[in-house]
PDB file of C-alpha atoms in Angstrom:
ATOM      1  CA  UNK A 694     -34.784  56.050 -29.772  1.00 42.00           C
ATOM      2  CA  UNK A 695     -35.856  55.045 -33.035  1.00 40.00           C
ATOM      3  CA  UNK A 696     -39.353  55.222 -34.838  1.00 42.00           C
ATOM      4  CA  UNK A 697     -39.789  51.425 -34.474  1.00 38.00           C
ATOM      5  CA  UNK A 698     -38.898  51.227 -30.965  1.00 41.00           C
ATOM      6  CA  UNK A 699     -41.511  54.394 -29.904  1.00 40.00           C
ATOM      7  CA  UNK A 700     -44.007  52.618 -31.984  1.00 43.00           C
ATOM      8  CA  UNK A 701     -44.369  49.146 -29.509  1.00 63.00           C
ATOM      9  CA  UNK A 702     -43.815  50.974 -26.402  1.00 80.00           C
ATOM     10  CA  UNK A 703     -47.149  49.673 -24.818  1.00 89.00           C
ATOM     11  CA  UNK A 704     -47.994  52.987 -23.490  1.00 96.00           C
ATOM     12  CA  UNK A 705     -46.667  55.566 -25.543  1.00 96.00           C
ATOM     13  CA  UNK A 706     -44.340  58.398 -25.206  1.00 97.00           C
ATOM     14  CA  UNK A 707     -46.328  61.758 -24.034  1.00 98.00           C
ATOM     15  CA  UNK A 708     -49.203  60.567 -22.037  1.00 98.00           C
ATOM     16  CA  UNK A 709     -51.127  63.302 -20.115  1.00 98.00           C
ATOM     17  CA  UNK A 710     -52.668  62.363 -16.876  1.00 98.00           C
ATOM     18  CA  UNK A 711     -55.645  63.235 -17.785  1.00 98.00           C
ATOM     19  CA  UNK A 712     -58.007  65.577 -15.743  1.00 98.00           C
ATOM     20  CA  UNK A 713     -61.613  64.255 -15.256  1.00 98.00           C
ATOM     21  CA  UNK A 714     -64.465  67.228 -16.245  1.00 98.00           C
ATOM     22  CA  UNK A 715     -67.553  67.867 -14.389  1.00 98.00           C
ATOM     23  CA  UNK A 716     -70.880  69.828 -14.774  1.00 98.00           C
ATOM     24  CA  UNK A 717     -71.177  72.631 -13.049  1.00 96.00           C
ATOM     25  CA  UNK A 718     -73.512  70.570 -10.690  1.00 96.00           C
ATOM     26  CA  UNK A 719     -70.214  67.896  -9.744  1.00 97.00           C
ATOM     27  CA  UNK A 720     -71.038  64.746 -12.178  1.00 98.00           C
ATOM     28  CA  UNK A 721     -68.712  63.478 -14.480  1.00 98.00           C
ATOM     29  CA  UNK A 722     -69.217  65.252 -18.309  1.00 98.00           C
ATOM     30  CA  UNK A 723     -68.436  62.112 -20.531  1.00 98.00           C
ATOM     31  CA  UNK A 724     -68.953  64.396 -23.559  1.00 98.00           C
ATOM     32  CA  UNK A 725     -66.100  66.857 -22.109  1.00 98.00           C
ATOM     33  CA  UNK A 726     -63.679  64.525 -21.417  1.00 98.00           C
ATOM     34  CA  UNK A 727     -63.998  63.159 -24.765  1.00 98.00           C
ATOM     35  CA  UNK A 728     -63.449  66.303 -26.527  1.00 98.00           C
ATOM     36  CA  UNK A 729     -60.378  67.102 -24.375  1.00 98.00           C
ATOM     37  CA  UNK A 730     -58.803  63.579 -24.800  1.00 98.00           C
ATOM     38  CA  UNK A 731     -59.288  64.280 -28.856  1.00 98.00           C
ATOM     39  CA  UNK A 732     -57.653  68.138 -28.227  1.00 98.00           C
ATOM     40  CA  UNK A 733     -54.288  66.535 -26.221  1.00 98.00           C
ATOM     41  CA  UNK A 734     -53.946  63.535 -29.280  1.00 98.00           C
ATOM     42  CA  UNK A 735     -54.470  66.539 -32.105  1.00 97.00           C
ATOM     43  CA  UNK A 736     -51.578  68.170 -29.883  1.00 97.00           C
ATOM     44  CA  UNK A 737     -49.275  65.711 -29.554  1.00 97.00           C
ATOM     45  CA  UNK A 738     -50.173  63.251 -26.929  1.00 98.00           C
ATOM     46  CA  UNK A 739     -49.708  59.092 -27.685  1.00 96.00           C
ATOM     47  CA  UNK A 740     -51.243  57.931 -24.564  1.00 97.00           C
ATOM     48  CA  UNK A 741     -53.821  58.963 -22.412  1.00 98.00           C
ATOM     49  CA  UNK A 742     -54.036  58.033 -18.680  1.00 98.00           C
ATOM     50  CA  UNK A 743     -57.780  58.552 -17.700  1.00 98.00           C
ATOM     51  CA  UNK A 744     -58.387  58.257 -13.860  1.00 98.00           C
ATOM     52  CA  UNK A 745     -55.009  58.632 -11.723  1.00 96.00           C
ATOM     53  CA  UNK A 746     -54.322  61.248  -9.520  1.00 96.00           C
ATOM     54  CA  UNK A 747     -55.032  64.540 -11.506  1.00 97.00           C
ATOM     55  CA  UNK A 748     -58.214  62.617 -12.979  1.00 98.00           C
ATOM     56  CA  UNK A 749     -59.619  62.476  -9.317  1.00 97.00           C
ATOM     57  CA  UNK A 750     -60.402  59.152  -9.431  1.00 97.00           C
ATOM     58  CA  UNK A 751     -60.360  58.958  -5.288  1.00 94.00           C
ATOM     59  CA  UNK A 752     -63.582  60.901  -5.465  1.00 97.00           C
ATOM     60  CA  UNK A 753     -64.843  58.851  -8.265  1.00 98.00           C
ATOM     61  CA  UNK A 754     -67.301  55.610  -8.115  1.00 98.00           C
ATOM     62  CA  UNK A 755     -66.399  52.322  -9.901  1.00 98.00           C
ATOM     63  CA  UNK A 756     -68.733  53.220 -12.296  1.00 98.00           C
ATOM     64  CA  UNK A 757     -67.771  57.256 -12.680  1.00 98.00           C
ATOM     65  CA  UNK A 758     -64.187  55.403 -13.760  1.00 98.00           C
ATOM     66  CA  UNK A 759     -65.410  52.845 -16.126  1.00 98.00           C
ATOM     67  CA  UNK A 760     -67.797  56.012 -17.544  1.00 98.00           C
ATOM     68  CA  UNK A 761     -64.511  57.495 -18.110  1.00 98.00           C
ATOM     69  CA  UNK A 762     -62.799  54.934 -19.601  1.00 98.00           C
ATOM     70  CA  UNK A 763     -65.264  53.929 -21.994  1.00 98.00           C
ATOM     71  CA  UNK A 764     -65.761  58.061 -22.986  1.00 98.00           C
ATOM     72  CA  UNK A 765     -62.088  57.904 -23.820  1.00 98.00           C
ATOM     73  CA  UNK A 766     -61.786  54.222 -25.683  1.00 98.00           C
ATOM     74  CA  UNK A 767     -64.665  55.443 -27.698  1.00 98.00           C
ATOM     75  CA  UNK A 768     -63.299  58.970 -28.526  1.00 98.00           C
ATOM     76  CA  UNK A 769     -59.100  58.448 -29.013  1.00 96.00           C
ATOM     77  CA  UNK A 770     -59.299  54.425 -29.476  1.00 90.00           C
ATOM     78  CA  UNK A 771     -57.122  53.395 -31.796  1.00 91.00           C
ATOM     79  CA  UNK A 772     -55.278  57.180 -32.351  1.00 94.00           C
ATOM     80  CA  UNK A 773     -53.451  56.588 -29.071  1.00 96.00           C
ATOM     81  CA  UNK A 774     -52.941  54.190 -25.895  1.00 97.00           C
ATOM     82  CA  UNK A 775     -55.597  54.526 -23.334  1.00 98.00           C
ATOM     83  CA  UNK A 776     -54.479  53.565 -19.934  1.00 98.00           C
ATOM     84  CA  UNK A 777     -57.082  53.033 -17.253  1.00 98.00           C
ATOM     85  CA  UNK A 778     -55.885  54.036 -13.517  1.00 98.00           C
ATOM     86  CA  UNK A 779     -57.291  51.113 -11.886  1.00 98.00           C
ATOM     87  CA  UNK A 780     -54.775  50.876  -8.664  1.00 98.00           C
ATOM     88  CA  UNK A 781     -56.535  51.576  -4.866  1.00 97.00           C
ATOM     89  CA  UNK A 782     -55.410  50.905  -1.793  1.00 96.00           C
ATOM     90  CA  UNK A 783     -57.477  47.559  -1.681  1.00 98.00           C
ATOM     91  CA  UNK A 784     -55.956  44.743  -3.635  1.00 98.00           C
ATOM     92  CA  UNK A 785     -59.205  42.728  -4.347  1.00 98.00           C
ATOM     93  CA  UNK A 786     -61.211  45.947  -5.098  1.00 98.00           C
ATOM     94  CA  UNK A 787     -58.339  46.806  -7.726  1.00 98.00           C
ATOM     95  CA  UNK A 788     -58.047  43.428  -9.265  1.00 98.00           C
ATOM     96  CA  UNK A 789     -62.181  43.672  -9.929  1.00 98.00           C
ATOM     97  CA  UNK A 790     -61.794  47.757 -11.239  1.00 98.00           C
ATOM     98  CA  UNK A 791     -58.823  46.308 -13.448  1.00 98.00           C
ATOM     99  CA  UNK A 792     -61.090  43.238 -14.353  1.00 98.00           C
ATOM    100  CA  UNK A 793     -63.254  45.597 -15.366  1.00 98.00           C
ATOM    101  CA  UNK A 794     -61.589  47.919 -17.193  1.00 98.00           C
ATOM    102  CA  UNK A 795     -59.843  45.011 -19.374  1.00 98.00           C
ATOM    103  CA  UNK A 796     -63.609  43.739 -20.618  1.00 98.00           C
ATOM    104  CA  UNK A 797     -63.908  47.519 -21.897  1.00 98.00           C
ATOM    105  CA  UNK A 798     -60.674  47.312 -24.015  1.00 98.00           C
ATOM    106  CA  UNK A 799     -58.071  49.603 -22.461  1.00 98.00           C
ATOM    107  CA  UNK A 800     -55.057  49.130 -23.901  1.00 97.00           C
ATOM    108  CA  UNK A 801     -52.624  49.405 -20.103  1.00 98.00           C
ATOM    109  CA  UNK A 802     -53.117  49.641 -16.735  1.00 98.00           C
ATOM    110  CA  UNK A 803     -51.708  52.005 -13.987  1.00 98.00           C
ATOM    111  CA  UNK A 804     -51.658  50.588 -10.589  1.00 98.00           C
ATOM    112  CA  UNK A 805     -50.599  53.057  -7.514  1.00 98.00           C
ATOM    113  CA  UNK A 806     -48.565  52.552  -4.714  1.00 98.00           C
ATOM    114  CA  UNK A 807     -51.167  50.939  -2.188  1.00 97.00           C
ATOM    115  CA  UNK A 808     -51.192  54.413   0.252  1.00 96.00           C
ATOM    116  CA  UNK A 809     -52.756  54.702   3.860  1.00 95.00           C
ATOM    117  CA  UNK A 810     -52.287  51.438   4.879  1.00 95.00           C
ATOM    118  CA  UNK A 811     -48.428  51.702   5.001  1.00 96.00           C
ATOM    119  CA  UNK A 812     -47.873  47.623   3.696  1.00 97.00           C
ATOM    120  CA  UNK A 813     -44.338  46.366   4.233  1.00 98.00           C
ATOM    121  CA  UNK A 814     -42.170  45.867   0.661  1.00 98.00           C
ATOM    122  CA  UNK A 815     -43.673  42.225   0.800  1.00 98.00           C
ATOM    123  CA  UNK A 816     -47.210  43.533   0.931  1.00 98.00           C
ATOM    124  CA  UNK A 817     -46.411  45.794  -1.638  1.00 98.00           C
ATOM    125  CA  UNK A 818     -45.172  43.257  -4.327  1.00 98.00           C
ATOM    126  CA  UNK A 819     -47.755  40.777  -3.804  1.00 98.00           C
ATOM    127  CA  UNK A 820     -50.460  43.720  -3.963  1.00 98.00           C
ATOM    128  CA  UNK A 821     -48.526  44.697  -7.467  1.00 98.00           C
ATOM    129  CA  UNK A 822     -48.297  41.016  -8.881  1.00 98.00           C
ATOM    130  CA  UNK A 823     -51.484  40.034  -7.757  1.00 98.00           C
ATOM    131  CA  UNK A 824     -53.409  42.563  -9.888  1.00 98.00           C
ATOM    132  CA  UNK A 825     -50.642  41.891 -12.685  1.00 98.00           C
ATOM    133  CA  UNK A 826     -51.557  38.425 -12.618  1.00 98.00           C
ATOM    134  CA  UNK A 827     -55.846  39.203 -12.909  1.00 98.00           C
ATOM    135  CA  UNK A 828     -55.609  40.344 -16.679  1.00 98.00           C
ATOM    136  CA  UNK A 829     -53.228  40.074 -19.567  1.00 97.00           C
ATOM    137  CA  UNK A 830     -52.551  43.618 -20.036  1.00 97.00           C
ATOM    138  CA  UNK A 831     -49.055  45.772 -18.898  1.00 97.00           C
ATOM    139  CA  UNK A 832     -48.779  47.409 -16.275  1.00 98.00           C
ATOM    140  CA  UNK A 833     -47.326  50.833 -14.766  1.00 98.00           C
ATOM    141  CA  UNK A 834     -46.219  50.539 -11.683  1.00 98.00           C
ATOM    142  CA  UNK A 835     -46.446  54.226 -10.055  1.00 98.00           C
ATOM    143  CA  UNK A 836     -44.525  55.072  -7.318  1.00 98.00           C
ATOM    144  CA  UNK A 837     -45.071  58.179  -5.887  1.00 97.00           C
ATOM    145  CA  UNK A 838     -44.371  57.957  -2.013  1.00 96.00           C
ATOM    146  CA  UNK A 839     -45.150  61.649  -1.473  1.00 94.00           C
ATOM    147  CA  UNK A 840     -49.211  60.490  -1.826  1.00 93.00           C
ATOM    148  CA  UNK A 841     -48.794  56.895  -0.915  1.00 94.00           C
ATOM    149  CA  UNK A 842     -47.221  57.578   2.450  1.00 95.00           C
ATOM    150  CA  UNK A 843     -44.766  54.463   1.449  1.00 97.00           C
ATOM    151  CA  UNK A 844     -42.039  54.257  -1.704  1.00 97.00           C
ATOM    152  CA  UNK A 845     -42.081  51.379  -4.116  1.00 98.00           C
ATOM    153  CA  UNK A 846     -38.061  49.926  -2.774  1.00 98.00           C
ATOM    154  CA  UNK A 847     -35.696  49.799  -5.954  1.00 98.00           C
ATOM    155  CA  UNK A 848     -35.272  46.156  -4.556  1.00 98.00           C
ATOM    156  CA  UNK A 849     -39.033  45.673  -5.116  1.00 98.00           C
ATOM    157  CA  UNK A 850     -38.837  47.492  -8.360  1.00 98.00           C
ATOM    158  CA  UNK A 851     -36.169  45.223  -9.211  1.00 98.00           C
ATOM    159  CA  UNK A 852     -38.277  41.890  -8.283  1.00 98.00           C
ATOM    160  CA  UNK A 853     -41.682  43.363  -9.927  1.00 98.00           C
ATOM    161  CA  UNK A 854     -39.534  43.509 -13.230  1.00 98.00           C
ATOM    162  CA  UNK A 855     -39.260  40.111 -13.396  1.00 97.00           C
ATOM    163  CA  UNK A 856     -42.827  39.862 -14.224  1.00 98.00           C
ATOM    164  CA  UNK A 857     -44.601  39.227 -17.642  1.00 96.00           C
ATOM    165  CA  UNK A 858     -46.963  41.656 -17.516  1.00 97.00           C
ATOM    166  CA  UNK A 859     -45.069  44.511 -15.412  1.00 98.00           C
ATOM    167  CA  UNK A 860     -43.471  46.647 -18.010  1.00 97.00           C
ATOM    168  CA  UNK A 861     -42.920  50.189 -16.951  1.00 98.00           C
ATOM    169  CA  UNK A 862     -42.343  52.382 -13.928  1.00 98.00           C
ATOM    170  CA  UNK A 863     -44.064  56.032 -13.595  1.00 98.00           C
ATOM    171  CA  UNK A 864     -41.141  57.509 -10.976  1.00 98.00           C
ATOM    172  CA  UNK A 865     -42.785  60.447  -9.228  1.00 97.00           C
ATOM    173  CA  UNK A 866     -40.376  59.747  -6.400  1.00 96.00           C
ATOM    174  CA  UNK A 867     -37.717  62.405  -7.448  1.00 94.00           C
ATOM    175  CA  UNK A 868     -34.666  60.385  -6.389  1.00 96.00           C
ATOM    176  CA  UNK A 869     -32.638  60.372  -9.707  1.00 97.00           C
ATOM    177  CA  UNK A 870     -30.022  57.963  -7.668  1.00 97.00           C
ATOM    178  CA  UNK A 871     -33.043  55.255  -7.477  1.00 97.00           C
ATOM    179  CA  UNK A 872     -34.632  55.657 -10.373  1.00 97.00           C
ATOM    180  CA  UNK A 873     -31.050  55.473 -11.953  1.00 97.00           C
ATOM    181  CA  UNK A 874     -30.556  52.077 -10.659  1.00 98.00           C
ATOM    182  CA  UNK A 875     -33.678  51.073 -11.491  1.00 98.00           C
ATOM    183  CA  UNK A 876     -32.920  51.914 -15.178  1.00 98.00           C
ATOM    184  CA  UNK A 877     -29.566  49.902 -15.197  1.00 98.00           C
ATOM    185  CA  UNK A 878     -30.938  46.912 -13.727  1.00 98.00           C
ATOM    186  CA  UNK A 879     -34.425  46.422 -15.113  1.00 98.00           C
ATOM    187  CA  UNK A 880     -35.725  46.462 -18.510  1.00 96.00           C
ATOM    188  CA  UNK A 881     -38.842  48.761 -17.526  1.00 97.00           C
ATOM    189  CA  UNK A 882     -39.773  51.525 -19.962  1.00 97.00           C
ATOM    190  CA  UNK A 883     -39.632  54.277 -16.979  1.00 98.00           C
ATOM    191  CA  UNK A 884     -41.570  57.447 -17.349  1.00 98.00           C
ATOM    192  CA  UNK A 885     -40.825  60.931 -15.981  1.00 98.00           C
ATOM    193  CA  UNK A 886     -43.922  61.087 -12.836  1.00 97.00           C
ATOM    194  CA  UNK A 887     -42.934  64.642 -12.601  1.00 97.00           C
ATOM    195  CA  UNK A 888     -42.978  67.256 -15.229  1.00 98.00           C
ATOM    196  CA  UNK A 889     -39.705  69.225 -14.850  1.00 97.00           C
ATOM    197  CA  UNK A 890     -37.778  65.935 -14.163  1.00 97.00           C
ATOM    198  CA  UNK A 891     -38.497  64.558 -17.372  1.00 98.00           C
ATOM    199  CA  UNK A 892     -35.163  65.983 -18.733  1.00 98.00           C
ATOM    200  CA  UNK A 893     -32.772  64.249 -16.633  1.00 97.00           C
ATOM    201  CA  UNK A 894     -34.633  60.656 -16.225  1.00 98.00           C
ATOM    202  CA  UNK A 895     -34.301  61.133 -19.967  1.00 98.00           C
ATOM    203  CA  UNK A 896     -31.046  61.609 -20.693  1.00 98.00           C
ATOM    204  CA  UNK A 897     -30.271  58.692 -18.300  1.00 97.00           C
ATOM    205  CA  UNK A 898     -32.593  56.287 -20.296  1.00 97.00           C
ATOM    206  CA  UNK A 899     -36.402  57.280 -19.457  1.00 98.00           C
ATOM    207  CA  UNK A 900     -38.642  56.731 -22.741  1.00 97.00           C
ATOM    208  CA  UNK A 901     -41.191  59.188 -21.972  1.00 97.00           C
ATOM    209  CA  UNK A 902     -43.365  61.414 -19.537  1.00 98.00           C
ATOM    210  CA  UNK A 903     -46.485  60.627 -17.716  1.00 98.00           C
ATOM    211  CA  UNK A 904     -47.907  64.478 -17.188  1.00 98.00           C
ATOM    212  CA  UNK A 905     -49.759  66.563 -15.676  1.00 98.00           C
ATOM    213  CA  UNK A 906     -48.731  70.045 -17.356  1.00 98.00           C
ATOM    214  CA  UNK A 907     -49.173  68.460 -21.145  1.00 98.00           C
ATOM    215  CA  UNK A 908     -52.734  69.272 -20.725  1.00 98.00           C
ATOM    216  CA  UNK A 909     -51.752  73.495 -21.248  1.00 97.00           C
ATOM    217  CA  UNK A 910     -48.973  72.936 -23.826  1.00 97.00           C
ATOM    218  CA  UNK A 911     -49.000  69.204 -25.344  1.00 97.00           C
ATOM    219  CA  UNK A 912     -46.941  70.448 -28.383  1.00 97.00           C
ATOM    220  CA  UNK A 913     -44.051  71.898 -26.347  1.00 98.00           C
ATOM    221  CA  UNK A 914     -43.971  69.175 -24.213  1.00 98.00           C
ATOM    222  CA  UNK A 915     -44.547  66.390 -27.661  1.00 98.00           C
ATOM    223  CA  UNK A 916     -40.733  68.583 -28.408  1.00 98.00           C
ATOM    224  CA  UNK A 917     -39.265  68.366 -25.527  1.00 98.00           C
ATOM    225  CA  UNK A 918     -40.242  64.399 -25.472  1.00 98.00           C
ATOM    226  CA  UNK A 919     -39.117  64.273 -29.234  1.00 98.00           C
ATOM    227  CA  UNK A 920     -35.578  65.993 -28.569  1.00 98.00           C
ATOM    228  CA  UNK A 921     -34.634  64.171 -25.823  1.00 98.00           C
ATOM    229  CA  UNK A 922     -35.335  60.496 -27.278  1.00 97.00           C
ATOM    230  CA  UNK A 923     -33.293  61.681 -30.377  1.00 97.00           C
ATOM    231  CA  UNK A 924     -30.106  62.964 -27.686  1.00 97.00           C
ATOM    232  CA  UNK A 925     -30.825  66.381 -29.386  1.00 98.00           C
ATOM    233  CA  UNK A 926     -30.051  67.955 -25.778  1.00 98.00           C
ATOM    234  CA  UNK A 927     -29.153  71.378 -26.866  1.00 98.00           C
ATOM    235  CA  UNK A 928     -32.890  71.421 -28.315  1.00 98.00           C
ATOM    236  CA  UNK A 929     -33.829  69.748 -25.039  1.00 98.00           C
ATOM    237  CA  UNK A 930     -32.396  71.557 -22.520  1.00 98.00           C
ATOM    238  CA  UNK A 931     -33.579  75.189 -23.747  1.00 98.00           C
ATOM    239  CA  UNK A 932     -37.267  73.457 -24.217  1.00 98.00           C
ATOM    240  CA  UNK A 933     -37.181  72.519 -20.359  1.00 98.00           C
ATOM    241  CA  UNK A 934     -35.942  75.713 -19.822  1.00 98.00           C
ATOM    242  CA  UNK A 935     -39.141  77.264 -21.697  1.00 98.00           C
ATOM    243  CA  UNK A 936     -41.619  75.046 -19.787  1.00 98.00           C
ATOM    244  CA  UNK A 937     -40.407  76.021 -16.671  1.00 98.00           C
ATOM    245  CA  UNK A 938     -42.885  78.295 -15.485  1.00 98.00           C
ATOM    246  CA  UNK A 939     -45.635  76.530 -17.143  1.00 98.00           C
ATOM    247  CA  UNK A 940     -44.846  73.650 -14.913  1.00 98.00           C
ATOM    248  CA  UNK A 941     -44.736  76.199 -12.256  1.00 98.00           C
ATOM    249  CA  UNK A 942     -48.335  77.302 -13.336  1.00 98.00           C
ATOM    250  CA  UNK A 943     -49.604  74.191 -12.745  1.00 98.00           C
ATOM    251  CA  UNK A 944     -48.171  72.479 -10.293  1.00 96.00           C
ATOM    252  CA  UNK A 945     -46.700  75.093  -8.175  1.00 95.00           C
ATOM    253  CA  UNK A 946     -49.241  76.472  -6.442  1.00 96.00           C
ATOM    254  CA  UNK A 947     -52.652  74.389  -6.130  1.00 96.00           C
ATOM    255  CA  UNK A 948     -53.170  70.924  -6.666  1.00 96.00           C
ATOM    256  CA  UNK A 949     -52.449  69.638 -10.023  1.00 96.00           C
ATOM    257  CA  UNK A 950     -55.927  68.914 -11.360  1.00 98.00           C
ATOM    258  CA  UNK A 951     -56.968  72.324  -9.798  1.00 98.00           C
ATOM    259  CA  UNK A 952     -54.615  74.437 -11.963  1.00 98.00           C
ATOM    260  CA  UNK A 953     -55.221  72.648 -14.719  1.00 98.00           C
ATOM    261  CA  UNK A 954     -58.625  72.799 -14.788  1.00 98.00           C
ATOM    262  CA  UNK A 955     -58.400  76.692 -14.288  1.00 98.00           C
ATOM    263  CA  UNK A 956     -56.079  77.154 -17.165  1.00 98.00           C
ATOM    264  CA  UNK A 957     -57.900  74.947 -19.853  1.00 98.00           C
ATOM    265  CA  UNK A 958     -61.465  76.953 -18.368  1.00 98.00           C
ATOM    266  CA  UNK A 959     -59.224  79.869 -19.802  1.00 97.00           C
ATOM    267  CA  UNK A 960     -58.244  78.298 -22.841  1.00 96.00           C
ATOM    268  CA  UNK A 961     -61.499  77.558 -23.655  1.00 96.00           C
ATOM    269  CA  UNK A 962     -61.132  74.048 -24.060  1.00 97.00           C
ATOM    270  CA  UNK A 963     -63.354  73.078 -20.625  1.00 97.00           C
ATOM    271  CA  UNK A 964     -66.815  74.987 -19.541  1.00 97.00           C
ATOM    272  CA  UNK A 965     -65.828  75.198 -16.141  1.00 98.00           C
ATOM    273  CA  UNK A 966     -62.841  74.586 -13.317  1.00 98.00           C
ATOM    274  CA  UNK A 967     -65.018  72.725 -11.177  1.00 98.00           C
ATOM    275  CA  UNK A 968     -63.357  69.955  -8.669  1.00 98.00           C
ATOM    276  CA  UNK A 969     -64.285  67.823  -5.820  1.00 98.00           C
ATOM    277  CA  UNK A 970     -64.004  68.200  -2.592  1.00 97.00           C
ATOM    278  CA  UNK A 971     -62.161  67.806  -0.503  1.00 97.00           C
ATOM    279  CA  UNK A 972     -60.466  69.988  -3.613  1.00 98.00           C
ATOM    280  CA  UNK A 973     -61.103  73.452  -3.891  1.00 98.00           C
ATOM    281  CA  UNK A 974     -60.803  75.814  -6.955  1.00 97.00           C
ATOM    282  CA  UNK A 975     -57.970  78.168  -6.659  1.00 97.00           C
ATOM    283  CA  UNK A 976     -58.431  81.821  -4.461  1.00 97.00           C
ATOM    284  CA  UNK A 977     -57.463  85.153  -6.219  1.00 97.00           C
ATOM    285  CA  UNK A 978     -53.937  85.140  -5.045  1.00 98.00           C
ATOM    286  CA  UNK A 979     -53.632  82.124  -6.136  1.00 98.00           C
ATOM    287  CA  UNK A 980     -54.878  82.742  -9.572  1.00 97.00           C
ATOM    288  CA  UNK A 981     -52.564  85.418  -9.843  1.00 97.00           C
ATOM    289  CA  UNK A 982     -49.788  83.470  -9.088  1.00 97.00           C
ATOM    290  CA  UNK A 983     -50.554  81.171 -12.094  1.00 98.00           C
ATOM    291  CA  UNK A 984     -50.919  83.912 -14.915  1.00 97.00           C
ATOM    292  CA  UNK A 985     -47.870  85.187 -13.356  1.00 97.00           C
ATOM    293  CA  UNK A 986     -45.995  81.944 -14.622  1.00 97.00           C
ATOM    294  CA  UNK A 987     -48.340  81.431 -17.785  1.00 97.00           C
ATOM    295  CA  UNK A 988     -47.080  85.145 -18.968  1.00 96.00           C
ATOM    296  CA  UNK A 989     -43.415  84.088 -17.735  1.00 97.00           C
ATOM    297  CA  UNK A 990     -44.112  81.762 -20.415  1.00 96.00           C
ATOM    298  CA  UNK A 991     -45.692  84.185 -23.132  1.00 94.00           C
ATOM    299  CA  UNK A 992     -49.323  81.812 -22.540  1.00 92.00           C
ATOM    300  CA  UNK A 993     -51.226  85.321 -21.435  1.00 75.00           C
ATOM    301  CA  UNK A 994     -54.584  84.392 -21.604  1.00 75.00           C
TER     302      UNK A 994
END
């Protein structure tokens, strides 16, 4: 991939899904999460994605969100995309949050699979298409059936490519078969959804990762993204091997924004690990299990 074509992908290359900080009393710390968006730019990050899954944002208000996306705009505006998760499970609700969110100046939108009502593909398109069709800015479809309860169809894919404002897929689906087809039929910038797949969606044609683990080691990963767009796969393949039990770290054992959240507490880069319910912060075997795979990894902290 070359310099010019990284540059105008709408959402950039390395975007960490970014957690959402508290106080130690449970509200949102605006002035946290703008120092850590600045700390995952300085290490290598082009994108941000404030308020999907590891950000919390089903325990967040409208206005906890827009707090957060404003925070972000106002801290990394400018230095890197800033994509606002503005997808629910309630299409009118997420064509006003994405309304909303547009008026503030984000530069993309991620819209989720609508989960817990279980729509048919036909509910799920016109969900998709109707919120691409409230604002001018792309869109990320993210499919991640695991959460949603119901998969994004590559035939639906395939139709949601046709439109204007649809651009790129986050595939947290982990069927390489799919997501193959998906990238030889559509012209979708496709994203790895899950941290140690972002190897092999690359080497098929993926332009970039959507992550949660980025947060502990953004200039590994920023290598890893880097050698794989170039086809450097030697370089690539013993980077993925490196990250392995980081990925393990913090994804293997709690819930993403849990680990994470633990980890950066250690690295000093948050004041606390603090998450909302239903969310818990990790027991002690549990902690031990993730400085087990951060010292796999030489990250003893």
């Amino acid at each position: 991939m070359s310099d010019s074509q990284i540059r105008h992908l709408p959402f950039g290359t390395l975007v960490p899904a970014m957690v959402t900080p508290f106080t130690s009393g449970g509200e949102v710390d605006y002035k946290q999460a703008a120092l850590l968006a600045n700390k995952l730019i300085d290490g290598g990050c082009d994108g941000i994605l404030v308020t999907g899954t590891t950000g919390e944002t089903s325990t967040l208000t409208d206005e906890e969100n827009l707090g957060m996306f404003q925070a972000v705009l106002d801290a990394v505006g400018g230095r890197a995309k800033v994509i606002a998760g503005t997808g629910t499970n309630d299409t009118r609700h997420s064509v006003s949050l994405s309304r909303r969110a547009a008026a503030l100046g984000v530069d993309g939108l991620l819209i989720v699979t609508p989960y817990y009502n279980k729509p048919s593909q036909a509910g799920i398109q016109a969900h998709f298409e109707a919120i691409a069709d409230a604002t001018e800015l792309p869109i990320m479809l993210y499919d991640i059936p695991g959460r949603a309860g119901v998969p994004i169809a590559t035939e639906t894919i395939i139709k949601l490519a046709g439109h204007p404002r649809i651009v790129a897929l986050k595939d947290a689906k982990a069927d390489f078969t799919a997501t193959s087809r998906v990238l030889a039929k559509t012209d979708l910038d496709v994203y790895s959804g899950d941290d140690g797949l972002t190897l092999p969606l690359m080497a098929a044609g993926a332009v970039g990762l959507v992550s949660v683990s980025a947060h502990v080691a953004p200039g590994r990963f920023r290598a890893l993204v880097d050698a794989a767009a170039a086809g450097d796969f030697v370089t690539a393949r013993r980077i993925h091997f490196e990250l392995d039990p980081v990925i393990r770290a913090t994804m293997g054992h709690v819930q993403g924004a849990v680990a994470v959240k633990q980890i950066l507490k250690w690295q000093g880069i948050l004041s606390n690990s603090v998450v909302r319910l239903p969310l818990v912060e990790p027991d002690e075997a549990e902690i031990a299990m993730i400085k087990a795979d951060l010292a796999e990894a030489g990250m003893e902290l």
